[in-house]
Short mmCIF file of C-alpha atoms in Angstrom, two decimals:
data_model
loop_
_atom_site.label_atom_id
_atom_site.label_comp_id
_atom_site.label_asym_id
_atom_site.label_seq_id
_atom_site.Cartn_x
_atom_site.Cartn_y
_atom_site.Cartn_z
CA MET A 10 93.32 -47.59 35.62
CA SER A 11 95.19 -49.74 32.96
CA HIS A 12 96.42 -51.92 35.22
CA LEU A 13 93.85 -53.82 35.67
CA LEU A 14 94.16 -54.90 32.13
CA SER A 15 96.07 -57.15 32.85
CA PRO A 16 94.17 -61.30 33.34
CA LEU A 17 95.34 -62.00 36.21
CA ARG A 18 94.83 -58.34 37.65
CA THR A 19 91.16 -59.13 36.63
CA VAL A 20 90.88 -62.80 38.48
CA LEU A 21 92.59 -61.22 41.66
CA ILE A 22 90.32 -58.40 41.90
CA TYR A 23 87.23 -61.00 41.30
CA PHE A 24 89.45 -63.23 43.71
CA ALA A 25 89.07 -60.17 46.62
CA ALA A 26 85.45 -59.44 45.90
CA GLY A 27 84.17 -62.98 46.32
CA VAL A 28 86.23 -63.94 49.93
CA LEU A 29 85.46 -60.84 51.09
CA TRP A 30 81.67 -61.50 49.64
CA ILE A 31 82.13 -65.37 51.87
CA LEU A 32 82.95 -63.36 54.56
CA LEU A 33 80.77 -60.88 55.38
CA THR A 34 77.21 -62.87 54.45
CA ASP A 35 78.04 -65.64 55.74
CA SER A 36 78.17 -63.81 59.04
CA LEU A 37 75.11 -62.32 58.71
CA LEU A 38 73.26 -65.48 57.94
CA GLN A 39 74.94 -67.55 60.99
CA TRP A 40 73.17 -63.80 63.04
CA LEU A 41 70.25 -64.85 61.31
CA ALA A 42 70.32 -67.98 62.79
CA GLU A 43 70.37 -67.12 66.26
CA HIS A 44 68.25 -64.39 66.13
CA SER A 45 65.71 -65.00 63.05
CA PRO A 46 65.69 -68.32 61.66
CA ALA A 47 62.24 -67.66 60.18
CA LEU A 48 64.58 -65.04 57.70
CA LEU A 49 67.75 -67.80 57.61
CA LEU A 50 65.80 -70.26 54.67
CA GLY A 51 64.91 -66.28 52.84
CA GLY A 52 68.43 -64.71 52.85
CA GLN A 53 69.77 -67.51 51.70
CA TYR A 54 68.73 -67.14 48.45
CA ALA A 55 69.24 -63.33 48.70
CA LYS A 56 72.78 -63.87 49.75
CA GLY A 57 72.91 -66.35 46.11
CA PHE A 58 70.99 -63.63 44.12
CA LEU A 59 72.90 -60.86 45.10
CA PHE A 60 76.38 -63.26 44.42
CA VAL A 61 75.46 -63.47 41.03
CA LEU A 62 74.39 -60.60 40.55
CA LEU A 63 77.26 -58.84 41.79
CA SER A 64 79.54 -61.04 40.01
CA SER A 65 77.21 -59.80 36.60
CA ILE A 66 77.85 -55.88 37.31
CA MET A 67 81.65 -56.64 38.55
CA LEU A 68 82.08 -58.77 35.56
CA PHE A 69 81.06 -56.91 33.48
CA TRP A 70 82.92 -53.32 34.56
CA LEU A 71 85.77 -55.23 34.42
CA LEU A 72 85.86 -57.29 31.12
CA SER A 73 84.78 -53.04 29.70
CA LYS A 74 87.67 -51.83 31.23
CA SER A 75 89.63 -54.05 29.82
CA ARG A 76 88.56 -54.41 26.19
CA GLY A 77 88.52 -50.84 26.51
CA SER A 78 92.28 -50.78 27.32
CA VAL A 79 92.98 -52.93 25.03
CA ARG A 80 91.78 -50.76 22.42
CA ARG A 81 93.61 -47.74 23.37
CA LEU A 82 96.88 -50.50 23.06
CA GLU A 83 96.29 -51.85 20.09
CA MET A 84 95.20 -47.69 18.66
CA ALA A 85 98.80 -47.10 20.50
CA TYR A 86 100.11 -49.41 18.18
CA ILE A 87 98.29 -47.94 14.94
CA ARG A 88 99.55 -44.83 15.53
CA VAL A 89 102.58 -46.00 16.02
CA PHE A 90 103.07 -47.95 12.88
CA ARG A 91 100.85 -44.37 11.46
CA GLU A 92 103.28 -41.84 12.65
CA SER A 93 106.52 -43.81 11.99
CA PRO A 94 109.00 -41.83 10.06
CA GLN A 95 110.24 -45.79 8.94
CA PRO A 96 108.30 -46.12 5.60
CA MET A 97 105.45 -49.92 6.65
CA TRP A 98 103.43 -51.37 5.51
CA ILE A 99 101.08 -54.71 5.80
CA TYR A 100 99.86 -57.49 3.01
CA ASP A 101 98.44 -60.54 2.93
CA ARG A 102 100.20 -63.39 2.35
CA LYS A 103 98.21 -65.07 0.74
CA THR A 104 96.75 -62.33 -2.46
CA LEU A 105 99.45 -60.38 -1.89
CA GLU A 106 97.07 -57.22 -0.91
CA TYR A 107 98.12 -54.10 0.94
CA VAL A 108 95.71 -54.09 4.04
CA ASP A 109 97.53 -51.16 5.54
CA VAL A 110 100.33 -47.97 5.05
CA ASN A 111 101.49 -45.65 6.61
CA ASP A 112 102.05 -41.96 6.17
CA ALA A 113 106.44 -42.23 5.34
CA ALA A 114 105.85 -44.97 2.44
CA ILE A 115 102.88 -42.92 1.50
CA HIS A 116 105.27 -39.96 0.94
CA LEU A 117 108.26 -42.16 -0.49
CA TYR A 118 105.80 -43.64 -2.81
CA GLY A 119 103.67 -41.13 -3.88
CA TYR A 120 100.26 -43.53 -4.16
CA THR A 121 97.84 -42.20 -1.69
CA LEU A 122 96.15 -44.63 1.60
CA GLU A 123 93.38 -45.30 -0.94
CA GLU A 124 95.16 -46.11 -4.00
CA PHE A 125 97.39 -48.46 -2.08
CA LEU A 126 94.76 -50.70 -0.54
CA ASN A 127 93.73 -51.41 -4.47
CA MET A 128 97.15 -52.57 -5.49
CA THR A 129 99.47 -55.66 -4.96
CA ILE A 130 102.93 -55.48 -3.53
CA LEU A 131 103.49 -56.24 -7.47
CA GLN A 132 102.80 -52.96 -8.91
CA VAL A 133 105.82 -51.21 -6.71
CA ARG A 134 108.41 -53.26 -8.70
CA PRO A 135 110.13 -53.61 -12.15
CA LYS A 136 108.40 -56.13 -14.14
CA GLU A 137 112.17 -58.17 -14.09
CA GLU A 138 112.20 -58.67 -10.71
CA ILE A 139 107.81 -60.09 -10.32
CA GLN A 140 108.92 -63.04 -9.99
CA LYS A 141 112.10 -63.38 -7.71
CA VAL A 142 108.94 -61.90 -5.92
CA LEU A 143 106.69 -64.40 -6.10
CA ASP A 144 109.43 -66.98 -5.08
CA ALA A 145 110.38 -64.78 -2.28
CA THR A 146 107.08 -63.98 -0.77
CA ARG A 147 106.03 -68.01 -2.15
CA PHE A 148 108.79 -68.93 1.15
CA ALA A 149 108.58 -67.44 3.63
CA THR A 150 107.56 -68.07 7.02
CA THR A 151 106.52 -66.39 10.26
CA GLY A 152 108.60 -64.01 12.51
CA PHE A 153 111.71 -62.00 11.39
CA GLN A 154 113.29 -62.11 7.92
CA ASN A 155 115.40 -59.90 5.97
CA PHE A 156 115.41 -59.68 2.69
CA GLY A 157 117.99 -57.38 1.66
CA THR A 158 118.01 -54.59 -0.52
CA TRP A 159 115.40 -54.86 -4.14
CA LYS A 160 114.70 -52.26 -6.74
CA HIS A 161 110.92 -50.49 -6.81
CA LEU A 162 109.33 -48.48 -8.15
CA LYS A 163 107.28 -45.31 -7.45
CA LYS A 164 104.22 -44.07 -8.69
CA ASP A 165 106.38 -41.34 -11.14
CA GLY A 166 108.47 -44.17 -12.53
CA THR A 167 111.77 -43.33 -10.56
CA LEU A 168 113.33 -46.52 -10.03
CA ILE A 169 114.87 -46.60 -6.02
CA PHE A 170 116.49 -48.96 -4.33
CA VAL A 171 115.10 -50.85 -0.73
CA ASP A 172 115.89 -52.90 1.53
CA ILE A 173 113.44 -54.68 2.72
CA ARG A 174 112.82 -56.27 6.58
CA THR A 175 109.19 -58.09 7.04
CA PHE A 176 107.81 -60.31 10.25
CA GLY A 177 105.45 -62.74 10.16
CA THR A 178 101.97 -62.36 11.54
CA HIS A 179 98.46 -62.29 11.95
CA TYR A 180 96.17 -59.37 11.92
CA LYS A 181 92.33 -59.22 11.41
CA GLY A 182 92.46 -62.43 11.01
CA ARG A 183 94.02 -62.21 9.11
CA GLU A 184 98.09 -63.84 7.99
CA VAL A 185 100.25 -60.62 7.19
CA GLU A 186 103.65 -59.62 7.01
CA ILE A 187 104.76 -56.48 8.01
CA VAL A 188 107.38 -54.61 5.98
CA SER A 189 109.89 -51.91 6.95
CA ILE A 190 112.21 -50.20 4.24
CA SER A 191 114.58 -48.62 4.44
CA ASP A 192 115.46 -46.51 1.30
CA VAL A 193 118.77 -47.08 0.43
CA THR A 194 119.46 -45.58 -3.79
CA ASP A 195 122.16 -43.12 -1.99
CA LYS A 196 123.40 -45.68 -1.12
CA HIS A 197 123.89 -48.28 -4.05
CA ILE A 198 124.24 -45.31 -6.38
CA ALA A 199 127.47 -44.52 -3.91
CA PHE A 200 128.66 -47.80 -3.55
CA GLU A 201 127.83 -48.42 -7.81
CA ALA A 202 129.82 -45.51 -8.69
CA LEU A 203 132.65 -46.61 -6.11
CA SER A 204 132.29 -49.89 -7.56
CA ARG A 205 132.98 -48.71 -10.77
CA GLN A 206 136.18 -47.08 -9.82
CA GLU A 207 137.65 -49.05 -8.11
CA LEU A 208 136.65 -51.69 -11.15
CA LEU A 209 138.04 -48.87 -13.25
CA LEU A 210 140.84 -48.05 -11.17
CA ASN A 211 142.07 -52.05 -11.30
CA SER A 212 141.58 -51.89 -14.88
CA ILE A 213 144.58 -49.21 -15.06
CA MET A 214 146.25 -50.62 -12.64
CA ASN A 215 147.13 -54.71 -14.21
CA SER A 216 146.99 -52.79 -17.51
CA THR A 217 150.38 -51.55 -17.64
CA ASP A 218 153.57 -54.03 -16.66
CA ASP A 219 154.83 -51.84 -14.45
CA LEU A 220 154.63 -52.60 -10.65
CA ILE A 221 152.00 -50.82 -7.87
CA TRP A 222 151.62 -51.39 -4.68
CA ALA A 223 151.48 -48.85 -1.56
CA VAL A 224 151.48 -50.11 2.26
CA ASP A 225 150.58 -48.36 4.94
CA ASP A 226 152.12 -47.19 8.41
CA ARG A 227 152.32 -50.38 9.63
CA LYS A 228 154.41 -51.65 6.74
CA THR A 229 151.83 -54.02 5.64
CA TYR A 230 150.33 -54.39 1.04
CA THR A 231 147.75 -52.70 1.40
CA ALA A 232 146.84 -53.21 -2.60
CA PHE A 233 148.93 -54.38 -5.61
CA ASN A 234 148.40 -55.43 -9.05
CA ASN A 235 149.33 -57.89 -11.11
CA SER A 236 152.30 -57.34 -12.25
CA PHE A 237 154.10 -56.57 -8.59
CA ARG A 238 152.13 -59.86 -7.47
CA ASP A 239 153.54 -61.41 -10.94
CA ILE A 240 157.05 -60.69 -10.73
CA ILE A 241 157.31 -61.04 -6.42
CA HIS A 242 156.34 -64.92 -7.11
CA GLN A 243 158.87 -65.41 -9.75
CA TYR A 244 161.32 -64.28 -8.32
CA THR A 245 160.96 -65.39 -4.30
CA GLY A 246 158.69 -67.82 -4.41
CA HIS A 247 156.26 -66.14 -1.75
CA GLU A 248 152.39 -65.35 -2.75
CA VAL A 249 151.82 -61.69 -1.43
CA HIS A 250 148.36 -61.18 -0.30
CA VAL A 251 146.27 -57.45 1.12
CA GLY A 252 148.03 -57.33 4.81
CA ASP A 253 150.78 -59.66 4.46
CA PRO A 254 153.95 -57.61 5.82
CA LEU A 255 157.69 -56.55 3.40
CA LEU A 256 158.65 -59.70 1.95
CA PRO A 257 162.42 -59.74 3.35
CA GLY A 258 164.79 -58.79 1.82
CA ALA A 259 167.85 -61.19 -0.41
CA ASN A 260 170.48 -60.24 3.03
CA GLU A 261 170.12 -57.96 5.44
CA ALA A 262 171.55 -55.04 3.72
CA GLU A 263 169.32 -55.16 0.71
CA ALA A 264 167.13 -55.31 3.66
CA LEU A 265 167.60 -52.07 5.96
CA ARG A 266 167.88 -50.53 2.62
CA TRP A 267 164.47 -50.57 1.61
CA GLN A 268 163.34 -50.47 4.88
CA GLN A 269 164.64 -46.74 5.02
CA TYR A 270 162.60 -46.33 1.21
CA TYR A 271 159.38 -46.70 3.11
CA ASP A 272 160.48 -45.31 6.40
CA ARG A 273 161.37 -41.64 4.05
CA GLY A 274 158.21 -42.36 2.65
CA LEU A 275 155.91 -42.65 5.95
CA GLN A 276 158.37 -38.98 6.85
CA GLY A 277 156.42 -37.34 3.86
CA GLU A 278 159.71 -37.18 1.80
CA ALA A 279 158.39 -38.53 -1.97
CA HIS A 280 161.74 -39.64 -3.56
CA THR A 281 162.72 -41.66 -6.36
CA VAL A 282 165.65 -44.79 -6.00
CA GLU A 283 166.79 -46.73 -8.64
CA GLU A 284 168.00 -50.30 -7.93
CA THR A 285 170.54 -52.12 -10.21
CA ARG A 286 170.30 -56.67 -9.95
CA GLU A 287 171.26 -59.50 -11.64
CA LEU A 288 169.16 -61.94 -12.20
CA ASN A 289 170.25 -65.29 -13.47
CA GLY A 290 168.54 -65.66 -17.44
CA ILE A 291 168.52 -62.17 -17.79
CA GLY A 292 171.22 -60.05 -16.38
CA VAL A 293 171.30 -57.52 -15.14
CA SER A 294 168.45 -55.58 -14.44
CA VAL A 295 167.95 -51.91 -13.34
CA ALA A 296 165.08 -50.32 -12.07
CA GLU A 297 162.85 -46.93 -10.96
CA ILE A 298 161.01 -46.47 -8.31
CA HIS A 299 159.43 -43.46 -7.23
CA PHE A 300 158.02 -43.98 -3.25
CA ARG A 301 154.82 -41.19 -2.62
CA PRO A 302 153.32 -40.18 1.14
CA MET A 303 149.78 -41.63 1.42
CA ARG A 304 147.88 -38.64 3.64
CA LYS A 305 144.07 -38.71 5.81
CA GLN A 306 143.64 -35.22 6.39
CA GLN A 307 147.27 -34.42 7.09
CA ARG A 308 149.03 -36.95 8.71
CA VAL A 309 150.84 -40.10 6.53
CA VAL A 310 149.05 -43.40 6.93
CA GLY A 311 151.18 -45.56 4.14
CA VAL A 312 153.54 -45.03 0.51
CA SER A 313 152.62 -46.01 -2.55
CA CYS A 314 155.08 -47.75 -4.75
CA PHE A 315 155.73 -47.29 -8.36
CA ALA A 316 158.55 -49.09 -10.52
CA ARG A 317 160.19 -49.05 -13.76
CA ASP A 318 162.05 -51.33 -15.80
CA ILE A 319 164.63 -49.04 -17.23
CA THR A 320 167.34 -51.64 -18.72
CA GLU A 321 166.66 -50.56 -22.08
CA ARG A 322 166.53 -47.09 -21.12
CA LYS A 323 170.11 -47.00 -19.34
CA GLN A 324 171.61 -49.49 -22.16
CA GLN A 325 170.05 -46.18 -24.96
CA GLU A 326 171.26 -43.29 -22.31
CA LEU A 327 174.45 -45.71 -22.84
CA SER A 328 175.07 -45.76 -26.17
CA LEU A 329 173.57 -41.98 -26.76
CA GLN A 330 176.84 -41.33 -24.43
CA LYS A 331 178.98 -43.79 -26.19
CA ALA A 332 177.52 -41.53 -29.57
CA LEU A 333 178.35 -38.34 -27.59
CA ASP A 334 182.39 -38.99 -26.82
CA ARG A 335 182.25 -40.21 -30.75
CA TYR A 336 180.77 -36.90 -31.74
CA ASP A 337 183.18 -34.91 -29.76
CA MET A 338 185.63 -36.34 -30.79
CA VAL A 339 184.58 -35.69 -33.86
CA SER A 340 184.39 -32.55 -33.89
CA PHE A 341 188.02 -31.43 -32.30
CA ALA A 342 189.07 -33.45 -34.87
CA THR A 343 187.09 -31.95 -38.09
CA SER A 344 186.22 -28.01 -38.92
CA ASN A 345 182.48 -29.19 -40.74
CA VAL A 346 180.51 -27.17 -37.93
CA ILE A 347 178.56 -30.26 -36.55
CA TRP A 348 174.22 -29.76 -35.42
CA ASP A 349 171.92 -31.70 -33.51
CA TYR A 350 168.35 -31.09 -33.80
CA ASP A 351 166.13 -32.68 -31.59
CA LEU A 352 162.51 -32.37 -32.97
CA VAL A 353 160.77 -34.20 -29.81
CA THR A 354 161.71 -30.51 -27.88
CA ASN A 355 162.78 -28.68 -31.56
CA SER A 356 166.03 -28.01 -29.41
CA MET A 357 169.32 -27.44 -31.84
CA HIS A 358 172.76 -27.79 -30.92
CA TRP A 359 176.62 -26.88 -32.72
CA ASN A 360 180.00 -27.31 -31.97
CA ASN A 361 181.72 -25.16 -30.79
CA ASN A 362 182.66 -24.62 -34.77
CA LEU A 363 179.96 -22.37 -35.57
CA ALA A 364 182.57 -19.76 -33.78
CA THR A 365 185.40 -20.44 -35.14
CA LYS A 366 184.34 -20.82 -39.44
CA PHE A 367 181.42 -18.45 -39.09
CA GLY A 368 181.81 -15.89 -36.01
CA HIS A 369 178.56 -16.97 -34.15
CA ARG A 370 179.26 -17.07 -30.72
CA LYS A 371 176.09 -17.37 -29.29
CA ALA A 372 173.38 -19.34 -30.98
CA ASP A 373 169.60 -19.52 -30.50
CA GLU A 374 168.50 -23.60 -29.51
CA THR A 375 165.98 -23.37 -32.46
CA GLU A 376 165.02 -24.57 -35.44
CA ASP A 377 164.47 -20.76 -36.59
CA TRP A 378 168.17 -19.45 -35.57
CA TRP A 379 169.16 -21.65 -38.25
CA GLU A 380 166.25 -21.24 -40.81
CA ARG A 381 166.96 -17.28 -40.11
CA HIS A 382 170.88 -17.31 -41.55
CA VAL A 383 170.18 -19.45 -44.33
CA HIS A 384 170.36 -17.15 -47.86
CA PRO A 385 166.54 -16.01 -48.17
CA GLU A 386 166.82 -17.88 -51.84
CA ASP A 387 168.20 -20.68 -50.93
CA ALA A 388 165.88 -20.76 -47.98
CA PRO A 389 162.67 -21.98 -49.74
CA MET A 390 164.57 -25.14 -51.57
CA ILE A 391 166.80 -26.01 -48.94
CA ILE A 392 163.56 -26.07 -46.77
CA SER A 393 161.36 -28.12 -49.11
CA GLY A 394 164.14 -30.12 -50.10
CA LEU A 395 164.61 -31.48 -45.96
CA LYS A 396 160.57 -32.18 -46.16
CA LEU A 397 161.04 -34.29 -49.36
CA ALA A 398 163.62 -35.90 -47.52
CA ILE A 399 160.69 -36.85 -43.97
CA ALA A 400 158.10 -37.97 -46.34
CA GLU A 401 160.08 -40.52 -48.07
CA LYS A 402 161.69 -42.13 -44.92
CA ARG A 403 164.99 -41.00 -46.21
CA THR A 404 167.70 -41.13 -43.15
CA THR A 405 170.33 -38.67 -45.22
CA TYR A 406 169.61 -35.70 -47.40
CA ALA A 407 172.90 -33.48 -48.70
CA ALA A 408 172.27 -29.74 -50.38
CA GLU A 409 174.35 -26.70 -50.64
CA TYR A 410 172.93 -22.86 -50.17
CA ARG A 411 174.71 -20.57 -48.69
CA PHE A 412 174.63 -19.00 -45.25
CA LEU A 413 174.68 -15.83 -42.99
CA CYS A 414 178.07 -15.05 -40.84
CA ALA A 415 178.88 -13.07 -37.63
CA ASP A 416 179.59 -10.51 -39.70
CA GLY A 417 176.96 -9.98 -41.54
CA GLN A 418 178.53 -11.94 -44.83
CA TYR A 419 177.14 -15.38 -46.86
CA ARG A 420 179.12 -17.63 -47.22
CA HIS A 421 178.79 -21.10 -49.18
CA VAL A 422 177.96 -24.32 -47.30
CA PHE A 423 177.47 -27.79 -48.06
CA ASP A 424 175.56 -29.59 -45.06
CA ARG A 425 175.56 -33.22 -44.92
CA VAL A 426 171.55 -35.07 -42.61
CA TYR A 427 171.13 -38.14 -40.85
CA ILE A 428 167.43 -38.06 -40.00
CA SER A 429 166.21 -40.15 -37.22
CA TYR A 430 163.06 -41.34 -36.85
CA GLY A 431 161.40 -43.21 -33.84
CA GLU A 432 158.66 -46.50 -33.37
CA GLU A 433 155.88 -44.98 -34.88
CA GLY A 434 157.63 -43.37 -38.54
CA HIS A 435 157.80 -40.14 -37.04
CA PRO A 436 161.44 -37.51 -37.03
CA ILE A 437 162.37 -37.07 -33.90
CA ARG A 438 165.80 -35.94 -34.64
CA MET A 439 168.66 -34.85 -36.72
CA ILE A 440 172.38 -34.41 -36.88
CA GLY A 441 174.20 -32.08 -39.93
CA ALA A 442 178.19 -31.70 -40.44
CA MET A 443 178.02 -28.33 -42.30
CA GLU A 444 181.20 -27.79 -44.80
CA ASP A 445 182.00 -24.43 -45.24
CA ILE A 446 183.07 -24.69 -49.34
CA GLU A 447 183.61 -20.88 -50.02
CA ASP A 448 187.39 -21.40 -50.73
CA LYS A 449 186.06 -24.04 -52.81
CA LYS A 450 183.70 -22.26 -54.83
CA LEU A 451 186.89 -19.66 -55.13
CA TYR A 452 189.18 -21.95 -57.15
CA VAL A 453 186.87 -23.43 -58.49
CA GLU A 454 185.64 -20.48 -60.09
CA GLU A 455 189.00 -19.38 -60.48
CA LEU A 456 189.94 -23.51 -62.09
CA GLN A 457 187.34 -22.22 -64.45
CA LYS A 458 188.51 -19.01 -65.30
CA VAL A 459 192.70 -21.14 -66.65
CA ALA A 460 190.26 -24.00 -68.10
CA HIS A 461 188.89 -20.93 -70.11
CA MET A 462 191.93 -19.50 -70.55
CA SER A 463 193.36 -22.36 -72.10
CA SER A 464 190.54 -23.51 -74.66
CA HIS A 465 190.14 -20.41 -76.10
CA SER A 466 194.06 -18.74 -75.79
CA LEU A 467 195.48 -21.79 -77.24
CA ARG A 468 192.51 -22.64 -80.12
CA ARG A 469 194.77 -19.80 -82.14
CA PRO A 470 198.10 -20.77 -81.52
CA VAL A 471 197.52 -24.00 -82.20
CA ALA A 472 194.92 -23.89 -85.35
CA SER A 473 198.10 -21.86 -86.91
CA MET A 474 200.45 -23.98 -86.52
CA LEU A 475 198.70 -26.28 -87.53
CA GLY A 476 197.78 -24.63 -91.11
CA VAL A 477 201.42 -23.92 -91.17
CA VAL A 478 202.13 -27.44 -90.70
CA GLY A 479 199.81 -27.99 -93.72
CA LEU A 480 201.92 -26.49 -96.59
CA ILE A 481 205.37 -27.69 -95.65
CA ASN A 482 206.88 -29.61 -98.55
CA LYS A 483 206.60 -33.29 -96.19
CA ASP A 484 208.84 -34.45 -99.45
CA ASN A 485 211.00 -32.39 -99.88
CA LEU A 486 212.75 -30.81 -96.29
CA THR A 487 214.88 -29.17 -97.74
CA ASP A 488 212.91 -27.16 -100.16
CA PRO A 489 213.88 -23.91 -99.49
CA ALA A 490 210.27 -22.81 -99.40
CA ASN A 491 209.60 -24.50 -96.26
CA LEU A 492 211.88 -22.12 -94.26
CA PRO A 493 210.21 -18.62 -93.98
CA LEU A 494 206.94 -21.84 -92.40
CA LEU A 495 209.65 -23.43 -90.27
CA ALA A 496 210.38 -19.37 -89.18
CA GLY A 497 206.37 -19.22 -88.92
CA ILE A 498 206.55 -22.20 -86.58
CA GLU A 499 208.60 -20.97 -84.32
CA LYS A 500 207.25 -17.85 -83.61
CA ILE A 501 203.53 -19.86 -82.93
CA ALA A 502 205.52 -22.08 -81.07
CA LYS A 503 206.84 -18.68 -79.00
CA GLU A 504 203.75 -17.19 -78.64
CA MET A 505 202.22 -20.96 -76.82
CA ASP A 506 205.26 -20.87 -75.40
CA GLU A 507 203.97 -17.48 -73.34
CA ILE A 508 200.77 -18.54 -72.95
CA ILE A 509 201.87 -22.05 -71.63
CA HIS A 510 203.49 -20.06 -69.00
CA THR A 511 201.02 -17.96 -67.62
CA VAL A 512 198.84 -20.43 -67.54
CA ALA A 513 201.34 -22.40 -65.55
CA ASP A 514 201.00 -19.35 -63.21
CA LYS A 515 198.09 -18.96 -62.32
CA CYS A 516 197.53 -23.07 -61.09
CA ASN A 517 200.46 -22.01 -58.87
CA ARG A 518 198.64 -19.01 -58.02
CA ILE A 519 195.41 -21.10 -56.80
CA PHE A 520 197.13 -24.09 -55.59
CA GLN A 521 199.20 -21.79 -53.53
CA GLY A 522 196.72 -20.08 -52.06
CA VAL A 523 194.54 -24.39 -51.33
CA GLU A 524 198.10 -24.82 -49.15
CA ASP A 525 197.95 -21.62 -47.36
CA LYS A 526 194.05 -22.40 -45.96
#
C-alpha cells in the first residue's frame, strides 16, 4: 500500500476510477432513457452527486494514505539520523542554533539533547576559532561542502580534532546545515607525532656535513640530506630529486662498481667501502661509505647509505705510520725503554728493551702495571709531577725514580715524557723514553768517593808542605838549616805521590767499568 504514496499513482487511480464511473453511469442513464424517461433527470442529478461524494471519499482516502506514507518516510529518515553511528547535527544557518543532534554526537561531546538545543555551534569551538567559524558559515552554500579539519571542545573541556562535512537544505521551514562529524583526534595526534619525527629526522640528517641518502629496490633515490644534494650538484652539475634514478658514474668502470655496491646491499649485505678520487682544485679525496640494507617484513626494500670524508684521517694515519716507523728505528738505535700510553683507551705499549733492560718478558697494557713497578717511595712524587705537568698544559716532563726489575731488584731510571693534547685541550697520549741510570749512579758514587779521598787525603800533606816551605830560608838557599827542611819536603812529596797513584788507580777502575758497560 505504501506505493500509493506516489503522486503519479494517486492520479492514475483517480483517473481509472473516473473513467470506470463514466462508463458505468452512462450505460445506466441510457437504460433509464429507454425504459423510464421520467427518471432520467433524477438519475443525472444522482450521478453528479454520487460522483462528487465518491470522488471526495476516494481523494480523502488517497491523501490520508499519502500523508501517512510521508510521515513514515520522515520517521525513517529521522531514525537513520538519530541512530547513525556517525556523529551528526542540524543547525539553523541564520541563528547557528542546534535544531537536532543525533545520539552519536551526544555520546561524543557529552552534552544532553536538551543542552545541545539550548546552544549554538560556537559553544563547542575554542575561542581562537570562533571568528574562523563565523567566516565559514557566512559563505556557506546550499549542497555538499567539505570544510576539512577543525578543533572542537567536549563538555569536559577535552580538545578533539574533527573532519566536518555539511549539506545545506531546508528543514521544518528553516534554512539548515546537516553536519557530519568524523573524530580524527587519534589520526591527527599520530600525524603530528609523525611530522615531529620527520622534522627531527630532517634536522638530524641536515645537521652534518656527512652525506646521507637512500635508494629503493628499483635503484631510485628515496631520500637524501642537503649535503648529498649539494655535493652531487657541485661535482656533477646535476640537480638530484627524490624518485630520480641513480646518477651515472664518471666512466663505465665506476658505474659498474657502484652498481655492485648497491646490489650487495639489496641482497641483504651490510658493507663498508672506501672510495678515492682526484678532485679539481682539491687533490686526492678519500670517502668511507657505509651501505646498510633496509628491511620491511624481512624483505629488503632498499639501501641506506652514509658517506664520510676521511681524507684527513687517512693523512693522519699516514703520518702516524711514518712516526711509528721512526719510532721503530729509534727503538733499534737506542738502549732506552720506549713506552706509549694512550689515555683515551687506557692502553700502554712497551718496546723490546723492557725485556732487555729489566727482564720483563710481558707487561700488562695498562697504566696500573707501570704504577705497580715504580718504587712505593717514588710513586706519589712521580704521579703528582705528571698531573701537575698536565694541569699546566706542559708537553714535556722528566723525572728520576726507581723501577722494579723482573728479578725483584730496583734500578734507577731517568724518564723523559712527551705529552700530546687533543683539540679540546685534554691529554690523549704520552710517550716516554726510560733510561737505565743505575750504573751511572754507581759511577757517580765512586767518583764522589774519589773526590772525597782527594780532598781529604791530599789536604794534610799539602798543608804540611806549605808549612815546611814557609820555614825555608829563601834568601840563602845554601843555609845548612834548609837541609832537614828539604828532606821533609821530599818525604811529603813521596806521600803525595802515593795518594795520587791511589786516586789514579781508582779512576782507572771506574773508567774501565764504563768502557766495559
